[in-house]
mmCIF file of C-alpha atoms in Angstrom:
data_model
loop_
_atom_site.group_PDB
_atom_site.id
_atom_site.type_symbol
_atom_site.label_atom_id
_atom_site.label_comp_id
_atom_site.label_asym_id
_atom_site.label_seq_id
_atom_site.Cartn_x
_atom_site.Cartn_y
_atom_site.Cartn_z
ATOM 1 C CA UNK A 157 130.421 28.901 84.057
ATOM 2 C CA UNK A 158 128.320 29.617 80.964
ATOM 3 C CA UNK A 159 125.258 30.008 83.159
ATOM 4 C CA UNK A 160 127.065 32.455 85.423
ATOM 5 C CA UNK A 161 128.253 34.517 82.468
ATOM 6 C CA UNK A 162 124.732 34.490 81.041
ATOM 7 C CA UNK A 163 123.267 35.717 84.340
ATOM 8 C CA UNK A 164 125.837 38.534 84.577
ATOM 9 C CA UNK A 165 125.123 39.592 80.994
ATOM 10 C CA UNK A 166 121.381 39.663 81.723
ATOM 11 C CA UNK A 167 121.888 41.703 84.898
ATOM 12 C CA UNK A 168 124.100 44.169 83.045
ATOM 13 C CA UNK A 169 121.541 44.438 80.280
ATOM 14 C CA UNK A 170 118.693 45.064 82.718
ATOM 15 C CA UNK A 171 120.737 47.717 84.532
ATOM 16 C CA UNK A 172 121.577 49.403 81.224
ATOM 17 C CA UNK A 173 117.942 49.344 80.132
ATOM 18 C CA UNK A 174 116.791 50.810 83.478
ATOM 19 C CA UNK A 175 119.431 53.538 83.326
ATOM 20 C CA UNK A 176 118.484 54.296 79.776
ATOM 21 C CA UNK A 177 114.821 54.418 80.733
ATOM 22 C CA UNK A 178 115.502 56.842 83.631
ATOM 23 C CA UNK A 179 117.408 59.173 81.313
ATOM 24 C CA UNK A 180 114.588 59.006 78.792
ATOM 25 C CA UNK A 181 112.043 59.783 81.505
ATOM 26 C CA UNK A 182 114.087 62.751 82.721
ATOM 27 C CA UNK A 183 114.367 64.033 79.160
ATOM 28 C CA UNK A 184 110.604 63.649 78.775
ATOM 29 C CA UNK A 185 110.002 65.413 82.103
ATOM 30 C CA UNK A 186 112.108 68.526 81.376
ATOM 31 C CA UNK A 187 109.829 70.181 78.762
ATOM 32 C CA UNK A 188 106.795 69.488 80.950
ATOM 33 C CA UNK A 189 108.446 71.353 83.841
ATOM 34 C CA UNK A 190 109.048 74.269 81.487
ATOM 35 C CA UNK A 191 105.399 74.191 80.487
ATOM 36 C CA UNK A 192 104.290 74.199 84.137
ATOM 37 C CA UNK A 193 106.551 77.174 84.887
ATOM 38 C CA UNK A 194 105.109 79.050 81.906
ATOM 39 C CA UNK A 195 101.550 78.313 83.046
ATOM 40 C CA UNK A 196 102.342 79.444 86.580
ATOM 41 C CA UNK A 197 103.725 82.730 85.234
ATOM 42 C CA UNK A 198 100.528 83.264 83.228
ATOM 43 C CA UNK A 199 98.353 82.479 86.252
ATOM 44 C CA UNK A 200 100.370 84.950 88.347
ATOM 45 C CA UNK A 201 99.959 87.657 85.698
ATOM 46 C CA UNK A 202 96.194 87.074 85.562
ATOM 47 C CA UNK A 203 95.975 87.139 89.369
ATOM 48 C CA UNK A 204 97.770 90.506 89.463
ATOM 49 C CA UNK A 205 95.141 91.893 87.084
ATOM 50 C CA UNK A 206 92.388 90.494 89.292
ATOM 51 C CA UNK A 207 93.967 92.086 92.373
ATOM 52 C CA UNK A 208 94.133 95.460 90.619
ATOM 53 C CA UNK A 209 90.514 95.293 89.434
ATOM 54 C CA UNK A 210 88.133 97.802 91.123
ATOM 55 C CA UNK A 211 85.789 96.553 93.828
ATOM 56 C CA UNK A 212 85.814 95.088 97.324
ATOM 57 C CA UNK A 213 88.532 92.722 98.496
ATOM 58 C CA UNK A 214 88.191 91.030 101.869
ATOM 59 C CA UNK A 215 90.208 88.506 103.826
ATOM 60 C CA UNK A 216 91.669 87.460 107.152
ATOM 61 C CA UNK A 217 94.514 85.403 108.574
ATOM 62 C CA UNK A 218 96.022 84.875 111.983
ATOM 63 C CA UNK A 219 97.865 82.629 114.413
ATOM 64 C CA UNK A 220 96.690 80.267 117.154
ATOM 65 C CA UNK A 221 99.227 79.186 119.755
ATOM 66 C CA UNK A 222 99.027 77.259 122.977
ATOM 67 C CA UNK A 223 100.727 74.851 125.359
ATOM 68 C CA UNK A 224 99.386 72.854 128.305
ATOM 69 C CA UNK A 225 101.529 70.849 130.726
ATOM 70 C CA UNK A 226 101.084 69.002 134.015
ATOM 71 C CA UNK A 227 103.576 67.689 136.568
ATOM 72 C CA UNK A 228 103.057 65.257 139.458
ATOM 73 C CA UNK A 229 105.901 64.395 141.819
ATOM 74 C CA UNK A 230 108.455 65.718 139.316
ATOM 75 C CA UNK A 231 111.112 66.298 141.956
ATOM 76 C CA UNK A 232 113.799 67.717 139.685
ATOM 77 C CA UNK A 233 111.850 71.012 139.406
ATOM 78 C CA UNK A 234 111.269 73.495 142.186
ATOM 79 C CA UNK A 235 107.504 72.893 142.340
ATOM 80 C CA UNK A 236 107.033 69.184 141.582
ATOM 81 C CA UNK A 237 103.210 69.276 141.516
ATOM 82 C CA UNK A 238 101.997 71.934 139.095
ATOM 83 C CA UNK A 239 100.152 72.640 135.880
ATOM 84 C CA UNK A 240 100.888 75.361 133.335
ATOM 85 C CA UNK A 241 99.162 76.745 130.288
ATOM 86 C CA UNK A 242 99.576 79.359 127.585
ATOM 87 C CA UNK A 243 96.807 80.025 125.047
ATOM 88 C CA UNK A 244 96.526 82.851 122.534
ATOM 89 C CA UNK A 245 95.431 83.913 119.081
ATOM 90 C CA UNK A 246 95.745 86.787 116.629
ATOM 91 C CA UNK A 247 93.422 87.980 113.866
ATOM 92 C CA UNK A 248 94.323 90.246 110.944
ATOM 93 C CA UNK A 249 91.263 91.156 108.878
ATOM 94 C CA UNK A 250 90.760 93.631 106.049
ATOM 95 C CA UNK A 251 88.040 94.969 103.735
ATOM 96 C CA UNK A 252 89.325 97.263 100.994
ATOM 97 C CA UNK A 253 87.371 99.064 98.292
ATOM 98 C CA UNK A 254 89.189 100.371 95.214
ATOM 99 C CA UNK A 255 87.537 102.570 92.591
ATOM 100 C CA UNK A 256 88.818 104.708 89.756
ATOM 101 C CA UNK A 257 88.705 107.986 91.712
ATOM 102 C CA UNK A 258 88.880 106.898 95.337
ATOM 103 C CA UNK A 259 89.679 104.079 97.783
ATOM 104 C CA UNK A 260 88.489 102.998 101.216
ATOM 105 C CA UNK A 261 90.747 100.700 103.234
ATOM 106 C CA UNK A 262 89.624 99.106 106.506
ATOM 107 C CA UNK A 263 91.593 96.768 108.770
ATOM 108 C CA UNK A 264 91.447 95.270 112.250
ATOM 109 C CA UNK A 265 94.038 93.574 114.426
ATOM 110 C CA UNK A 266 93.303 91.531 117.550
ATOM 111 C CA UNK A 267 95.896 89.774 119.712
ATOM 112 C CA UNK A 268 94.758 88.034 122.889
ATOM 113 C CA UNK A 269 96.500 85.499 125.120
ATOM 114 C CA UNK A 270 96.138 83.939 128.577
ATOM 115 C CA UNK A 271 98.640 82.202 130.881
ATOM 116 C CA UNK A 272 98.368 80.151 134.071
ATOM 117 C CA UNK A 273 100.650 78.555 136.622
ATOM 118 C CA UNK A 274 99.030 76.430 139.309
ATOM 119 C CA UNK A 275 101.163 75.158 142.180
ATOM 120 C CA UNK A 276 99.064 72.271 143.467
ATOM 121 C CA UNK A 277 100.919 72.358 146.811
ATOM 122 C CA UNK A 278 99.965 76.019 147.381
ATOM 123 C CA UNK A 279 96.255 76.579 148.037
ATOM 124 C CA UNK A 280 96.687 80.367 148.039
ATOM 125 C CA UNK A 281 98.032 80.830 144.494
ATOM 126 C CA UNK A 282 95.858 81.822 141.550
ATOM 127 C CA UNK A 283 95.134 78.727 139.446
ATOM 128 C CA UNK A 284 93.016 80.505 136.821
ATOM 129 C CA UNK A 285 94.075 81.650 133.371
ATOM 130 C CA UNK A 286 95.078 85.318 133.465
ATOM 131 C CA UNK A 287 95.302 87.866 130.657
ATOM 132 C CA UNK A 288 98.767 88.176 129.153
ATOM 133 C CA UNK A 289 98.442 89.957 125.807
ATOM 134 C CA UNK A 290 95.542 92.294 125.081
ATOM 135 C CA UNK A 291 95.680 94.269 121.828
ATOM 136 C CA UNK A 292 92.813 95.630 119.736
ATOM 137 C CA UNK A 293 93.032 98.146 116.888
ATOM 138 C CA UNK A 294 90.812 99.157 113.996
ATOM 139 C CA UNK A 295 91.712 101.512 111.154
ATOM 140 C CA UNK A 296 89.721 103.181 108.378
ATOM 141 C CA UNK A 297 91.426 105.166 105.604
ATOM 142 C CA UNK A 298 89.564 107.032 102.842
ATOM 143 C CA UNK A 299 91.395 108.680 99.961
ATOM 144 C CA UNK A 300 90.467 110.698 96.877
ATOM 145 C CA UNK A 301 92.987 110.025 94.121
ATOM 146 C CA UNK A 302 94.944 112.896 92.627
ATOM 147 C CA UNK A 303 96.972 110.435 90.576
ATOM 148 C CA UNK A 304 97.641 106.723 90.475
ATOM 149 C CA UNK A 305 100.053 106.988 93.413
ATOM 150 C CA UNK A 306 98.907 110.033 95.434
ATOM 151 C CA UNK A 307 95.644 110.863 97.165
ATOM 152 C CA UNK A 308 94.148 113.349 99.622
ATOM 153 C CA UNK A 309 93.086 111.243 102.583
ATOM 154 C CA UNK A 310 91.462 111.122 105.992
ATOM 155 C CA UNK A 311 92.235 108.496 108.630
ATOM 156 C CA UNK A 312 90.521 107.194 111.736
ATOM 157 C CA UNK A 313 92.389 104.777 114.014
ATOM 158 C CA UNK A 314 91.269 103.417 117.397
ATOM 159 C CA UNK A 315 93.384 101.345 119.799
ATOM 160 C CA UNK A 316 92.597 99.896 123.213
ATOM 161 C CA UNK A 317 92.407 96.690 125.256
ATOM 162 C CA UNK A 318 89.263 94.552 125.448
ATOM 163 C CA UNK A 319 89.894 91.853 128.082
ATOM 164 C CA UNK A 320 90.479 94.352 130.878
ATOM 165 C CA UNK A 321 90.603 98.139 131.220
ATOM 166 C CA UNK A 322 88.557 98.661 128.058
ATOM 167 C CA UNK A 323 89.088 102.207 126.791
ATOM 168 C CA UNK A 324 91.313 102.912 129.814
ATOM 169 C CA UNK A 325 93.331 104.071 128.083
ATOM 170 C CA UNK A 326 91.871 104.218 124.594
ATOM 171 C CA UNK A 327 93.409 106.123 121.694
ATOM 172 C CA UNK A 328 91.486 107.647 118.794
ATOM 173 C CA UNK A 329 93.389 109.350 115.977
ATOM 174 C CA UNK A 330 91.500 111.536 113.498
ATOM 175 C CA UNK A 331 93.379 113.438 110.828
ATOM 176 C CA UNK A 332 93.771 114.576 107.237
ATOM 177 C CA UNK A 333 96.695 114.701 104.841
ATOM 178 C CA UNK A 334 98.037 112.604 101.989
ATOM 179 C CA UNK A 335 98.473 108.939 101.124
ATOM 180 C CA UNK A 336 101.183 107.535 98.863
ATOM 181 C CA UNK A 337 100.870 104.095 97.240
ATOM 182 C CA UNK A 338 104.152 103.539 95.361
ATOM 183 C CA UNK A 339 103.337 99.859 94.757
ATOM 184 C CA UNK A 340 100.178 97.801 95.036
ATOM 185 C CA UNK A 341 101.052 96.275 98.426
ATOM 186 C CA UNK A 342 102.470 99.346 100.200
ATOM 187 C CA UNK A 343 100.428 102.208 101.684
ATOM 188 C CA UNK A 344 102.123 105.208 103.323
ATOM 189 C CA UNK A 345 99.956 107.751 105.165
ATOM 190 C CA UNK A 346 101.290 111.190 106.149
ATOM 191 C CA UNK A 347 98.791 113.375 107.997
ATOM 192 C CA UNK A 348 100.331 116.598 109.383
ATOM 193 C CA UNK A 349 96.967 117.584 110.890
ATOM 194 C CA UNK A 350 95.908 114.871 113.355
ATOM 195 C CA UNK A 351 94.342 114.953 116.805
ATOM 196 C CA UNK A 352 95.145 112.154 119.224
ATOM 197 C CA UNK A 353 92.206 111.716 121.630
ATOM 198 C CA UNK A 354 93.172 109.763 124.769
ATOM 199 C CA UNK A 355 90.404 108.310 126.954
ATOM 200 C CA UNK A 356 90.942 107.241 130.555
ATOM 201 C CA UNK A 357 88.716 106.610 133.595
ATOM 202 C CA UNK A 358 89.260 107.971 137.092
ATOM 203 C CA UNK A 359 92.370 109.977 137.865
ATOM 204 C CA UNK A 360 93.808 110.452 134.394
ATOM 205 C CA UNK A 361 97.535 110.534 133.751
ATOM 206 C CA UNK A 362 96.922 110.835 130.020
ATOM 207 C CA UNK A 363 96.486 113.887 127.827
ATOM 208 C CA UNK A 364 95.179 114.402 124.290
ATOM 209 C CA UNK A 365 97.118 116.559 121.845
ATOM 210 C CA UNK A 366 97.484 117.761 118.268
ATOM 211 C CA UNK A 367 100.251 116.302 116.131
ATOM 212 C CA UNK A 368 101.258 114.417 113.005
ATOM 213 C CA UNK A 369 100.253 110.856 112.110
ATOM 214 C CA UNK A 370 102.400 108.529 110.018
ATOM 215 C CA UNK A 371 101.289 105.033 109.007
ATOM 216 C CA UNK A 372 103.101 102.545 106.757
ATOM 217 C CA UNK A 373 101.404 99.260 105.906
ATOM 218 C CA UNK A 374 102.818 96.511 103.690
ATOM 219 C CA UNK A 375 100.771 93.381 102.987
ATOM 220 C CA UNK A 376 102.017 90.701 100.617
ATOM 221 C CA UNK A 377 101.076 87.183 99.564
ATOM 222 C CA UNK A 378 103.501 85.014 97.618
ATOM 223 C CA UNK A 379 101.961 81.620 97.030
ATOM 224 C CA UNK A 380 101.629 79.911 100.409
ATOM 225 C CA UNK A 381 103.321 82.810 102.258
ATOM 226 C CA UNK A 382 101.391 85.731 103.758
ATOM 227 C CA UNK A 383 103.153 88.670 105.373
ATOM 228 C CA UNK A 384 101.864 91.894 106.937
ATOM 229 C CA UNK A 385 103.778 94.678 108.667
ATOM 230 C CA UNK A 386 102.224 97.879 110.009
ATOM 231 C CA UNK A 387 103.920 100.886 111.602
ATOM 232 C CA UNK A 388 101.658 103.492 113.219
ATOM 233 C CA UNK A 389 103.258 106.564 114.806
ATOM 234 C CA UNK A 390 101.943 109.766 116.370
ATOM 235 C CA UNK A 391 104.246 112.753 116.916
ATOM 236 C CA UNK A 392 102.726 115.279 119.300
ATOM 237 C CA UNK A 393 103.264 118.985 118.603
ATOM 238 C CA UNK A 394 102.734 119.742 122.316
ATOM 239 C CA UNK A 395 105.419 117.485 123.796
ATOM 240 C CA UNK A 396 107.432 114.435 122.821
ATOM 241 C CA UNK A 397 106.144 112.854 126.052
ATOM 242 C CA UNK A 398 102.719 112.492 124.394
ATOM 243 C CA UNK A 399 104.087 110.786 121.271
ATOM 244 C CA UNK A 400 103.800 107.036 120.675
ATOM 245 C CA UNK A 401 104.386 104.346 118.053
ATOM 246 C CA UNK A 402 103.369 100.733 117.458
ATOM 247 C CA UNK A 403 104.897 98.273 114.983
ATOM 248 C CA UNK A 404 103.156 94.927 114.386
ATOM 249 C CA UNK A 405 104.302 92.063 112.137
ATOM 250 C CA UNK A 406 102.452 88.902 111.104
ATOM 251 C CA UNK A 407 103.851 86.002 109.054
ATOM 252 C CA UNK A 408 101.952 82.940 107.893
ATOM 253 C CA UNK A 409 102.948 79.911 105.829
ATOM 254 C CA UNK A 410 100.087 77.731 104.579
ATOM 255 C CA UNK A 411 100.764 73.996 104.520
ATOM 256 C CA UNK A 412 97.346 72.489 103.823
ATOM 257 C CA UNK A 413 93.863 73.909 103.127
ATOM 258 C CA UNK A 414 94.434 77.287 104.758
ATOM 259 C CA UNK A 415 96.281 75.854 107.782
ATOM 260 C CA UNK A 416 99.993 76.247 108.424
ATOM 261 C CA UNK A 417 102.432 77.879 110.828
ATOM 262 C CA UNK A 418 102.523 81.521 111.854
ATOM 263 C CA UNK A 419 104.556 84.042 113.815
ATOM 264 C CA UNK A 420 103.504 87.420 115.241
ATOM 265 C CA UNK A 421 105.707 90.135 116.722
ATOM 266 C CA UNK A 422 104.672 93.483 118.170
ATOM 267 C CA UNK A 423 106.802 96.435 119.379
ATOM 268 C CA UNK A 424 105.525 99.592 121.056
ATOM 269 C CA UNK A 425 106.635 102.723 122.911
ATOM 270 C CA UNK A 426 104.260 105.006 124.799
ATOM 271 C CA UNK A 427 105.638 107.266 127.530
ATOM 272 C CA UNK A 428 102.216 108.098 128.949
ATOM 273 C CA UNK A 429 101.554 104.397 129.543
ATOM 274 C CA UNK A 430 105.000 103.993 131.120
ATOM 275 C CA UNK A 431 104.307 106.870 133.532
ATOM 276 C CA UNK A 432 100.865 105.540 134.439
ATOM 277 C CA UNK A 433 102.418 102.140 135.234
ATOM 278 C CA UNK A 434 105.269 103.661 137.275
ATOM 279 C CA UNK A 435 102.853 105.726 139.416
ATOM 280 C CA UNK A 436 101.371 102.510 140.843
ATOM 281 C CA UNK A 437 104.664 101.953 142.712
ATOM 282 C CA UNK A 438 106.025 105.472 142.985
ATOM 283 C CA UNK A 439 103.648 108.444 143.327
ATOM 284 C CA UNK A 440 106.513 110.870 142.730
ATOM 285 C CA UNK A 441 107.307 109.463 139.257
ATOM 286 C CA UNK A 442 107.436 111.959 136.380
ATOM 287 C CA UNK A 443 108.155 111.893 132.653
ATOM 288 C CA UNK A 444 111.744 112.876 133.458
ATOM 289 C CA UNK A 445 112.376 110.076 135.985
ATOM 290 C CA UNK A 446 110.710 107.043 134.373
ATOM 291 C CA UNK A 447 112.373 104.516 132.094
ATOM 292 C CA UNK A 448 110.230 104.253 128.955
ATOM 293 C CA UNK A 449 111.115 100.664 128.084
ATOM 294 C CA UNK A 450 110.281 99.001 124.792
ATOM 295 C CA UNK A 451 107.014 97.014 124.988
ATOM 296 C CA UNK A 452 106.999 93.716 123.076
ATOM 297 C CA UNK A 453 104.882 90.644 122.450
ATOM 298 C CA UNK A 454 105.330 87.596 120.231
ATOM 299 C CA UNK A 455 103.452 84.432 119.382
ATOM 300 C CA UNK A 456 104.273 81.281 117.412
ATOM 301 C CA UNK A 457 101.765 78.601 116.518
ATOM 302 C CA UNK A 458 99.295 77.307 113.951
ATOM 303 C CA UNK A 459 98.323 79.737 111.204
ATOM 304 C CA UNK A 460 94.956 79.942 109.465
ATOM 305 C CA UNK A 461 93.608 82.015 106.579
ATOM 306 C CA UNK A 462 90.332 82.479 104.733
#
């Protein structure tokens, strides 16, 4: 009995000592966490000064997504012998120059993807990868500062596809106006004098026109998170049928050495493109009879940055 009591006392003592040690360790850890938080705040403040310093700043990030699958004698599906694939990537790149009296901001966006579906029991189907998403745009904005937040500016923006139908259509916006930068990560462009050049081969269903250009771009990095949203809109003075807008969004979360997960979403409306598409099936289609549906694309996959 004495031995049992002695063992219980020892176990209780060891448990008490361990508990006491854990509490002491937690108490020792708390001020160190406070110190780390203070250092992180200082690093963030220094980084904000670096970001605001004049000179060139360059970078890029994007998303890579893809799936491949094969089926043999999988009778529960309609086509038991088939292979499928979906591969795509996006790139968001920028090169911005900031000086005391002026700035020059340049950016490019590329989104390409391919899909395939091969029915191995059908020798007549197309088993190759085919283009699915095809987006290319490049923008250059120059501004002369009137104040810290306002500038007189000129903008050039070009959009087209590159995998097929290059420059058919292609859109080139050239205009002048003002740029507002209320905060470091937000740029708002308002150009009331802008000409929208539209290029197209063969029988053209597109028309260039004079109008107003509005662009809003917000790019932010918070630790491992990168986010970019860009709205580009053209309002034609000639007719609302020649107006268009595109809104792209990119999100990236870095997990390890520049690699993580990413998501891209694009929305677009362009009535001239809708009419051109409708005329392939109905030669009597007009701006008044077509349904100008919302164009969308999205991609989820691995994210990279450098």
